[in-house]
């Protein structure tokens, strides 16, 4: 699921020269930049839900653990999505899209894909460790809760960085 966010790393550049209009329009730029991500989030929710339900049915974990795990995976996915969007905003490929209509070897897509692979491996290792410890203590929901908190911290940090960078890029913050 994280690998699908590589497409998000081209959302803003694919607008070509029209992307520069956001910088000159007298409107709060954060709103249209976040709105482009909403549909991707909405369409990924069913995918995450089905995946977690299948995982839960195969492992026979409780409903509470499945719900917590759903939010853990969703928060990680949305955080990575915002991170991928940030790659595109901070390293726009607008001119390539404007002149050719496409970008071959977009560095933002590559960064997003590599980050997705790294996150998947690291998250799997952390999940294994936390769930192994939780199994030993008999409180599996606590292991999933810790995973969710890790994902939530990552999501919150990416939202914060995204908004700060948007404000700096589009409004040139003083101080």
mmCIF file with all atom_site columns, C-alpha atoms in Angstrom:
data_model
loop_
_atom_site.group_PDB
_atom_site.id
_atom_site.type_symbol
_atom_site.label_atom_id
_atom_site.label_alt_id
_atom_site.label_comp_id
_atom_site.label_asym_id
_atom_site.label_entity_id
_atom_site.label_seq_id
_atom_site.pdbx_PDB_ins_code
_atom_site.Cartn_x
_atom_site.Cartn_y
_atom_site.Cartn_z
_atom_site.occupancy
_atom_site.B_iso_or_equiv
_atom_site.pdbx_formal_charge
_atom_site.auth_seq_id
_atom_site.auth_comp_id
_atom_site.auth_asym_id
_atom_site.auth_atom_id
_atom_site.pdbx_PDB_model_num
ATOM 1   C CA . UNK A 1 1   ? 0.000   0.000   0.000   1.00 0.00 ? 1   UNK A CA 1
ATOM 2   C CA . UNK A 1 2   ? 2.858   2.398   0.723   1.00 0.00 ? 2   UNK A CA 1
ATOM 3   C CA . UNK A 1 3   ? 4.286   1.864   -2.750  1.00 0.00 ? 3   UNK A CA 1
ATOM 4   C CA . UNK A 1 4   ? 1.104   3.317   -4.241  1.00 0.00 ? 4   UNK A CA 1
ATOM 5   C CA . UNK A 1 5   ? 2.080   6.638   -2.712  1.00 0.00 ? 5   UNK A CA 1
ATOM 6   C CA . UNK A 1 6   ? 4.752   7.033   -5.379  1.00 0.00 ? 6   UNK A CA 1
ATOM 7   C CA . UNK A 1 7   ? 2.003   8.492   -7.559  1.00 0.00 ? 7   UNK A CA 1
ATOM 8   C CA . UNK A 1 8   ? 1.337   11.112  -4.897  1.00 0.00 ? 8   UNK A CA 1
ATOM 9   C CA . UNK A 1 9   ? 4.917   12.275  -5.389  1.00 0.00 ? 9   UNK A CA 1
ATOM 10  C CA . UNK A 1 10  ? 3.825   13.604  -8.799  1.00 0.00 ? 10  UNK A CA 1
ATOM 11  C CA . UNK A 1 11  ? 0.452   15.168  -7.918  1.00 0.00 ? 11  UNK A CA 1
ATOM 12  C CA . UNK A 1 12  ? 1.616   18.751  -7.821  1.00 0.00 ? 12  UNK A CA 1
ATOM 13  C CA . UNK A 1 13  ? 4.289   18.608  -10.527 1.00 0.00 ? 13  UNK A CA 1
ATOM 14  C CA . UNK A 1 14  ? 1.845   17.108  -12.999 1.00 0.00 ? 14  UNK A CA 1
ATOM 15  C CA . UNK A 1 15  ? 0.016   20.442  -12.986 1.00 0.00 ? 15  UNK A CA 1
ATOM 16  C CA . UNK A 1 16  ? 2.912   21.846  -14.998 1.00 0.00 ? 16  UNK A CA 1
ATOM 17  C CA . UNK A 1 17  ? 3.216   25.621  -15.000 1.00 0.00 ? 17  UNK A CA 1
ATOM 18  C CA . UNK A 1 18  ? -0.258  25.972  -13.482 1.00 0.00 ? 18  UNK A CA 1
ATOM 19  C CA . UNK A 1 19  ? 1.249   24.952  -10.138 1.00 0.00 ? 19  UNK A CA 1
ATOM 20  C CA . UNK A 1 20  ? 2.962   28.333  -9.928  1.00 0.00 ? 20  UNK A CA 1
ATOM 21  C CA . UNK A 1 21  ? -0.457  29.974  -9.852  1.00 0.00 ? 21  UNK A CA 1
ATOM 22  C CA . UNK A 1 22  ? -0.962  28.811  -6.263  1.00 0.00 ? 22  UNK A CA 1
ATOM 23  C CA . UNK A 1 23  ? 1.906   30.993  -5.216  1.00 0.00 ? 23  UNK A CA 1
ATOM 24  C CA . UNK A 1 24  ? 0.396   34.116  -6.755  1.00 0.00 ? 24  UNK A CA 1
ATOM 25  C CA . UNK A 1 25  ? -3.271  33.535  -5.903  1.00 0.00 ? 25  UNK A CA 1
ATOM 26  C CA . UNK A 1 26  ? -4.549  35.380  -2.831  1.00 0.00 ? 26  UNK A CA 1
ATOM 27  C CA . UNK A 1 27  ? -5.784  32.172  -1.206  1.00 0.00 ? 27  UNK A CA 1
ATOM 28  C CA . UNK A 1 28  ? -4.626  29.942  1.584   1.00 0.00 ? 28  UNK A CA 1
ATOM 29  C CA . UNK A 1 29  ? -2.472  27.429  -0.345  1.00 0.00 ? 29  UNK A CA 1
ATOM 30  C CA . UNK A 1 30  ? -2.622  24.717  2.291   1.00 0.00 ? 30  UNK A CA 1
ATOM 31  C CA . UNK A 1 31  ? -6.268  23.956  1.544   1.00 0.00 ? 31  UNK A CA 1
ATOM 32  C CA . UNK A 1 32  ? -5.950  23.018  -2.164  1.00 0.00 ? 32  UNK A CA 1
ATOM 33  C CA . UNK A 1 33  ? -2.721  21.150  -1.476  1.00 0.00 ? 33  UNK A CA 1
ATOM 34  C CA . UNK A 1 34  ? -4.353  18.981  1.197   1.00 0.00 ? 34  UNK A CA 1
ATOM 35  C CA . UNK A 1 35  ? -7.550  18.503  -0.832  1.00 0.00 ? 35  UNK A CA 1
ATOM 36  C CA . UNK A 1 36  ? -5.582  16.718  -3.553  1.00 0.00 ? 36  UNK A CA 1
ATOM 37  C CA . UNK A 1 37  ? -4.782  14.019  -0.985  1.00 0.00 ? 37  UNK A CA 1
ATOM 38  C CA . UNK A 1 38  ? -8.324  13.477  0.315   1.00 0.00 ? 38  UNK A CA 1
ATOM 39  C CA . UNK A 1 39  ? -9.512  11.127  -2.414  1.00 0.00 ? 39  UNK A CA 1
ATOM 40  C CA . UNK A 1 40  ? -6.412  8.992   -2.104  1.00 0.00 ? 40  UNK A CA 1
ATOM 41  C CA . UNK A 1 41  ? -7.055  8.686   1.647   1.00 0.00 ? 41  UNK A CA 1
ATOM 42  C CA . UNK A 1 42  ? -10.733 7.870   1.109   1.00 0.00 ? 42  UNK A CA 1
ATOM 43  C CA . UNK A 1 43  ? -9.981  5.168   -1.457  1.00 0.00 ? 43  UNK A CA 1
ATOM 44  C CA . UNK A 1 44  ? -7.246  3.612   0.663   1.00 0.00 ? 44  UNK A CA 1
ATOM 45  C CA . UNK A 1 45  ? -9.469  3.181   3.739   1.00 0.00 ? 45  UNK A CA 1
ATOM 46  C CA . UNK A 1 46  ? -11.394 0.190   2.285   1.00 0.00 ? 46  UNK A CA 1
ATOM 47  C CA . UNK A 1 47  ? -8.144  -1.407  1.159   1.00 0.00 ? 47  UNK A CA 1
ATOM 48  C CA . UNK A 1 48  ? -6.609  -1.094  4.610   1.00 0.00 ? 48  UNK A CA 1
ATOM 49  C CA . UNK A 1 49  ? -9.825  -2.310  6.232   1.00 0.00 ? 49  UNK A CA 1
ATOM 50  C CA . UNK A 1 50  ? -10.072 -5.432  4.071   1.00 0.00 ? 50  UNK A CA 1
ATOM 51  C CA . UNK A 1 51  ? -6.396  -6.210  4.587   1.00 0.00 ? 51  UNK A CA 1
ATOM 52  C CA . UNK A 1 52  ? -6.635  -5.892  8.357   1.00 0.00 ? 52  UNK A CA 1
ATOM 53  C CA . UNK A 1 53  ? -9.835  -7.969  8.509   1.00 0.00 ? 53  UNK A CA 1
ATOM 54  C CA . UNK A 1 54  ? -8.196  -10.745 6.488   1.00 0.00 ? 54  UNK A CA 1
ATOM 55  C CA . UNK A 1 55  ? -5.131  -10.563 8.722   1.00 0.00 ? 55  UNK A CA 1
ATOM 56  C CA . UNK A 1 56  ? -7.329  -10.685 11.812  1.00 0.00 ? 56  UNK A CA 1
ATOM 57  C CA . UNK A 1 57  ? -9.344  -13.665 10.569  1.00 0.00 ? 57  UNK A CA 1
ATOM 58  C CA . UNK A 1 58  ? -6.201  -15.627 9.748   1.00 0.00 ? 58  UNK A CA 1
ATOM 59  C CA . UNK A 1 59  ? -4.509  -14.899 13.066  1.00 0.00 ? 59  UNK A CA 1
ATOM 60  C CA . UNK A 1 60  ? -7.618  -15.138 15.276  1.00 0.00 ? 60  UNK A CA 1
ATOM 61  C CA . UNK A 1 61  ? -6.912  -11.898 17.126  1.00 0.00 ? 61  UNK A CA 1
ATOM 62  C CA . UNK A 1 62  ? -9.672  -10.006 18.887  1.00 0.00 ? 62  UNK A CA 1
ATOM 63  C CA . UNK A 1 63  ? -11.854 -7.284  17.422  1.00 0.00 ? 63  UNK A CA 1
ATOM 64  C CA . UNK A 1 64  ? -10.212 -4.572  19.534  1.00 0.00 ? 64  UNK A CA 1
ATOM 65  C CA . UNK A 1 65  ? -6.786  -5.531  18.206  1.00 0.00 ? 65  UNK A CA 1
ATOM 66  C CA . UNK A 1 66  ? -8.090  -5.471  14.629  1.00 0.00 ? 66  UNK A CA 1
ATOM 67  C CA . UNK A 1 67  ? -9.541  -1.973  15.104  1.00 0.00 ? 67  UNK A CA 1
ATOM 68  C CA . UNK A 1 68  ? -6.334  -0.662  16.671  1.00 0.00 ? 68  UNK A CA 1
ATOM 69  C CA . UNK A 1 69  ? -4.245  -2.303  13.944  1.00 0.00 ? 69  UNK A CA 1
ATOM 70  C CA . UNK A 1 70  ? -6.479  -0.716  11.276  1.00 0.00 ? 70  UNK A CA 1
ATOM 71  C CA . UNK A 1 71  ? -5.716  2.743   12.624  1.00 0.00 ? 71  UNK A CA 1
ATOM 72  C CA . UNK A 1 72  ? -2.017  1.925   12.994  1.00 0.00 ? 72  UNK A CA 1
ATOM 73  C CA . UNK A 1 73  ? -1.726  0.936   9.334   1.00 0.00 ? 73  UNK A CA 1
ATOM 74  C CA . UNK A 1 74  ? -3.933  3.806   8.161   1.00 0.00 ? 74  UNK A CA 1
ATOM 75  C CA . UNK A 1 75  ? -1.917  6.407   10.089  1.00 0.00 ? 75  UNK A CA 1
ATOM 76  C CA . UNK A 1 76  ? 1.330   5.015   8.664   1.00 0.00 ? 76  UNK A CA 1
ATOM 77  C CA . UNK A 1 77  ? -0.107  5.065   5.139   1.00 0.00 ? 77  UNK A CA 1
ATOM 78  C CA . UNK A 1 78  ? -1.424  8.637   5.383   1.00 0.00 ? 78  UNK A CA 1
ATOM 79  C CA . UNK A 1 79  ? 1.834   9.822   6.951   1.00 0.00 ? 79  UNK A CA 1
ATOM 80  C CA . UNK A 1 80  ? 3.803   8.320   4.087   1.00 0.00 ? 80  UNK A CA 1
ATOM 81  C CA . UNK A 1 81  ? 1.347   9.841   1.614   1.00 0.00 ? 81  UNK A CA 1
ATOM 82  C CA . UNK A 1 82  ? 1.941   13.298  3.055   1.00 0.00 ? 82  UNK A CA 1
ATOM 83  C CA . UNK A 1 83  ? 5.686   12.670  3.041   1.00 0.00 ? 83  UNK A CA 1
ATOM 84  C CA . UNK A 1 84  ? 5.478   11.739  -0.658  1.00 0.00 ? 84  UNK A CA 1
ATOM 85  C CA . UNK A 1 85  ? 3.477   14.885  -1.400  1.00 0.00 ? 85  UNK A CA 1
ATOM 86  C CA . UNK A 1 86  ? 6.116   16.882  0.437   1.00 0.00 ? 86  UNK A CA 1
ATOM 87  C CA . UNK A 1 87  ? 8.805   15.398  -1.824  1.00 0.00 ? 87  UNK A CA 1
ATOM 88  C CA . UNK A 1 88  ? 6.923   16.750  -4.835  1.00 0.00 ? 88  UNK A CA 1
ATOM 89  C CA . UNK A 1 89  ? 6.332   20.187  -3.364  1.00 0.00 ? 89  UNK A CA 1
ATOM 90  C CA . UNK A 1 90  ? 9.909   20.654  -2.226  1.00 0.00 ? 90  UNK A CA 1
ATOM 91  C CA . UNK A 1 91  ? 11.433  19.297  -5.464  1.00 0.00 ? 91  UNK A CA 1
ATOM 92  C CA . UNK A 1 92  ? 8.899   20.170  -8.178  1.00 0.00 ? 92  UNK A CA 1
ATOM 93  C CA . UNK A 1 93  ? 9.245   18.732  -11.652 1.00 0.00 ? 93  UNK A CA 1
ATOM 94  C CA . UNK A 1 94  ? 6.785   21.261  -13.119 1.00 0.00 ? 94  UNK A CA 1
ATOM 95  C CA . UNK A 1 95  ? 8.890   22.290  -16.099 1.00 0.00 ? 95  UNK A CA 1
ATOM 96  C CA . UNK A 1 96  ? 9.390   18.717  -17.254 1.00 0.00 ? 96  UNK A CA 1
ATOM 97  C CA . UNK A 1 97  ? 5.653   18.122  -17.132 1.00 0.00 ? 97  UNK A CA 1
ATOM 98  C CA . UNK A 1 98  ? 4.943   21.451  -18.823 1.00 0.00 ? 98  UNK A CA 1
ATOM 99  C CA . UNK A 1 99  ? 7.286   20.810  -21.745 1.00 0.00 ? 99  UNK A CA 1
ATOM 100 C CA . UNK A 1 100 ? 6.956   17.055  -22.273 1.00 0.00 ? 100 UNK A CA 1
ATOM 101 C CA . UNK A 1 101 ? 3.716   16.165  -20.502 1.00 0.00 ? 101 UNK A CA 1
ATOM 102 C CA . UNK A 1 102 ? 5.473   13.474  -18.509 1.00 0.00 ? 102 UNK A CA 1
ATOM 103 C CA . UNK A 1 103 ? 8.537   12.854  -16.430 1.00 0.00 ? 103 UNK A CA 1
ATOM 104 C CA . UNK A 1 104 ? 10.742  9.866   -16.930 1.00 0.00 ? 104 UNK A CA 1
ATOM 105 C CA . UNK A 1 105 ? 12.683  8.938   -13.806 1.00 0.00 ? 105 UNK A CA 1
ATOM 106 C CA . UNK A 1 106 ? 10.988  11.385  -11.457 1.00 0.00 ? 106 UNK A CA 1
ATOM 107 C CA . UNK A 1 107 ? 13.305  11.563  -8.419  1.00 0.00 ? 107 UNK A CA 1
ATOM 108 C CA . UNK A 1 108 ? 10.309  12.155  -6.133  1.00 0.00 ? 108 UNK A CA 1
ATOM 109 C CA . UNK A 1 109 ? 8.715   8.850   -7.145  1.00 0.00 ? 109 UNK A CA 1
ATOM 110 C CA . UNK A 1 110 ? 12.006  7.080   -6.532  1.00 0.00 ? 110 UNK A CA 1
ATOM 111 C CA . UNK A 1 111 ? 12.378  8.620   -3.069  1.00 0.00 ? 111 UNK A CA 1
ATOM 112 C CA . UNK A 1 112 ? 8.810   7.694   -2.181  1.00 0.00 ? 112 UNK A CA 1
ATOM 113 C CA . UNK A 1 113 ? 9.243   4.092   -3.332  1.00 0.00 ? 113 UNK A CA 1
ATOM 114 C CA . UNK A 1 114 ? 12.529  3.651   -1.480  1.00 0.00 ? 114 UNK A CA 1
ATOM 115 C CA . UNK A 1 115 ? 11.030  5.184   1.660   1.00 0.00 ? 115 UNK A CA 1
ATOM 116 C CA . UNK A 1 116 ? 8.015   2.846   1.335   1.00 0.00 ? 116 UNK A CA 1
ATOM 117 C CA . UNK A 1 117 ? 10.299  -0.174  1.203   1.00 0.00 ? 117 UNK A CA 1
ATOM 118 C CA . UNK A 1 118 ? 12.364  1.012   4.177   1.00 0.00 ? 118 UNK A CA 1
ATOM 119 C CA . UNK A 1 119 ? 9.237   1.795   6.219   1.00 0.00 ? 119 UNK A CA 1
ATOM 120 C CA . UNK A 1 120 ? 7.750   -1.605  5.414   1.00 0.00 ? 120 UNK A CA 1
ATOM 121 C CA . UNK A 1 121 ? 10.836  -3.436  6.614   1.00 0.00 ? 121 UNK A CA 1
ATOM 122 C CA . UNK A 1 122 ? 11.331  -1.287  9.727   1.00 0.00 ? 122 UNK A CA 1
ATOM 123 C CA . UNK A 1 123 ? 7.625   -1.410  10.611  1.00 0.00 ? 123 UNK A CA 1
ATOM 124 C CA . UNK A 1 124 ? 7.604   -5.194  10.195  1.00 0.00 ? 124 UNK A CA 1
ATOM 125 C CA . UNK A 1 125 ? 10.582  -5.564  12.539  1.00 0.00 ? 125 UNK A CA 1
ATOM 126 C CA . UNK A 1 126 ? 9.057   -3.215  15.120  1.00 0.00 ? 126 UNK A CA 1
ATOM 127 C CA . UNK A 1 127 ? 5.692   -4.991  14.804  1.00 0.00 ? 127 UNK A CA 1
ATOM 128 C CA . UNK A 1 128 ? 7.273   -8.377  15.311  1.00 0.00 ? 128 UNK A CA 1
ATOM 129 C CA . UNK A 1 129 ? 9.125   -7.202  18.404  1.00 0.00 ? 129 UNK A CA 1
ATOM 130 C CA . UNK A 1 130 ? 6.152   -5.413  19.979  1.00 0.00 ? 130 UNK A CA 1
ATOM 131 C CA . UNK A 1 131 ? 3.685   -8.211  19.228  1.00 0.00 ? 131 UNK A CA 1
ATOM 132 C CA . UNK A 1 132 ? 6.113   -10.858 20.451  1.00 0.00 ? 132 UNK A CA 1
ATOM 133 C CA . UNK A 1 133 ? 6.466   -8.998  23.765  1.00 0.00 ? 133 UNK A CA 1
ATOM 134 C CA . UNK A 1 134 ? 2.699   -8.474  23.935  1.00 0.00 ? 134 UNK A CA 1
ATOM 135 C CA . UNK A 1 135 ? 2.101   -12.184 23.348  1.00 0.00 ? 135 UNK A CA 1
ATOM 136 C CA . UNK A 1 136 ? 4.418   -13.059 26.223  1.00 0.00 ? 136 UNK A CA 1
ATOM 137 C CA . UNK A 1 137 ? 2.523   -10.746 28.572  1.00 0.00 ? 137 UNK A CA 1
ATOM 138 C CA . UNK A 1 138 ? -0.853  -11.908 27.255  1.00 0.00 ? 138 UNK A CA 1
ATOM 139 C CA . UNK A 1 139 ? -1.991  -8.423  26.211  1.00 0.00 ? 139 UNK A CA 1
ATOM 140 C CA . UNK A 1 140 ? -1.901  -8.364  22.418  1.00 0.00 ? 140 UNK A CA 1
ATOM 141 C CA . UNK A 1 141 ? -4.004  -5.213  22.200  1.00 0.00 ? 141 UNK A CA 1
ATOM 142 C CA . UNK A 1 142 ? -1.234  -3.331  24.038  1.00 0.00 ? 142 UNK A CA 1
ATOM 143 C CA . UNK A 1 143 ? 1.255   -4.300  21.313  1.00 0.00 ? 143 UNK A CA 1
ATOM 144 C CA . UNK A 1 144 ? -1.109  -3.032  18.628  1.00 0.00 ? 144 UNK A CA 1
ATOM 145 C CA . UNK A 1 145 ? -1.699  0.135   20.642  1.00 0.00 ? 145 UNK A CA 1
ATOM 146 C CA . UNK A 1 146 ? 2.041   0.812   20.725  1.00 0.00 ? 146 UNK A CA 1
ATOM 147 C CA . UNK A 1 147 ? 2.159   0.316   16.950  1.00 0.00 ? 147 UNK A CA 1
ATOM 148 C CA . UNK A 1 148 ? -0.702  2.757   16.543  1.00 0.00 ? 148 UNK A CA 1
ATOM 149 C CA . UNK A 1 149 ? 1.053   5.344   18.710  1.00 0.00 ? 149 UNK A CA 1
ATOM 150 C CA . UNK A 1 150 ? 4.222   5.038   16.612  1.00 0.00 ? 150 UNK A CA 1
ATOM 151 C CA . UNK A 1 151 ? 2.156   5.558   13.457  1.00 0.00 ? 151 UNK A CA 1
ATOM 152 C CA . UNK A 1 152 ? 0.277   8.465   15.007  1.00 0.00 ? 152 UNK A CA 1
ATOM 153 C CA . UNK A 1 153 ? 3.504   10.224  15.998  1.00 0.00 ? 153 UNK A CA 1
ATOM 154 C CA . UNK A 1 154 ? 4.804   9.762   12.452  1.00 0.00 ? 154 UNK A CA 1
ATOM 155 C CA . UNK A 1 155 ? 1.542   11.096  10.967  1.00 0.00 ? 155 UNK A CA 1
ATOM 156 C CA . UNK A 1 156 ? 1.516   14.111  13.285  1.00 0.00 ? 156 UNK A CA 1
ATOM 157 C CA . UNK A 1 157 ? 5.148   14.914  12.482  1.00 0.00 ? 157 UNK A CA 1
ATOM 158 C CA . UNK A 1 158 ? 4.559   14.722  8.716   1.00 0.00 ? 158 UNK A CA 1
ATOM 159 C CA . UNK A 1 159 ? 1.476   16.944  8.966   1.00 0.00 ? 159 UNK A CA 1
ATOM 160 C CA . UNK A 1 160 ? 3.464   19.450  10.998  1.00 0.00 ? 160 UNK A CA 1
ATOM 161 C CA . UNK A 1 161 ? 6.405   19.418  8.569   1.00 0.00 ? 161 UNK A CA 1
ATOM 162 C CA . UNK A 1 162 ? 4.064   19.626  5.564   1.00 0.00 ? 162 UNK A CA 1
ATOM 163 C CA . UNK A 1 163 ? 2.236   22.668  6.900   1.00 0.00 ? 163 UNK A CA 1
ATOM 164 C CA . UNK A 1 164 ? 5.470   24.391  7.962   1.00 0.00 ? 164 UNK A CA 1
ATOM 165 C CA . UNK A 1 165 ? 7.057   23.838  4.571   1.00 0.00 ? 165 UNK A CA 1
ATOM 166 C CA . UNK A 1 166 ? 3.952   24.993  2.727   1.00 0.00 ? 166 UNK A CA 1
ATOM 167 C CA . UNK A 1 167 ? 3.880   28.159  4.785   1.00 0.00 ? 167 UNK A CA 1
ATOM 168 C CA . UNK A 1 168 ? 7.581   28.737  4.190   1.00 0.00 ? 168 UNK A CA 1
ATOM 169 C CA . UNK A 1 169 ? 7.388   28.006  0.462   1.00 0.00 ? 169 UNK A CA 1
ATOM 170 C CA . UNK A 1 170 ? 4.193   29.848  -0.322  1.00 0.00 ? 170 UNK A CA 1
ATOM 171 C CA . UNK A 1 171 ? 4.204   32.624  2.246   1.00 0.00 ? 171 UNK A CA 1
ATOM 172 C CA . UNK A 1 172 ? 7.894   33.133  3.114   1.00 0.00 ? 172 UNK A CA 1
ATOM 173 C CA . UNK A 1 173 ? 7.503   33.066  6.907   1.00 0.00 ? 173 UNK A CA 1
ATOM 174 C CA . UNK A 1 174 ? 9.370   35.770  8.741   1.00 0.00 ? 174 UNK A CA 1
ATOM 175 C CA . UNK A 1 175 ? 11.376  34.763  11.797  1.00 0.00 ? 175 UNK A CA 1
#
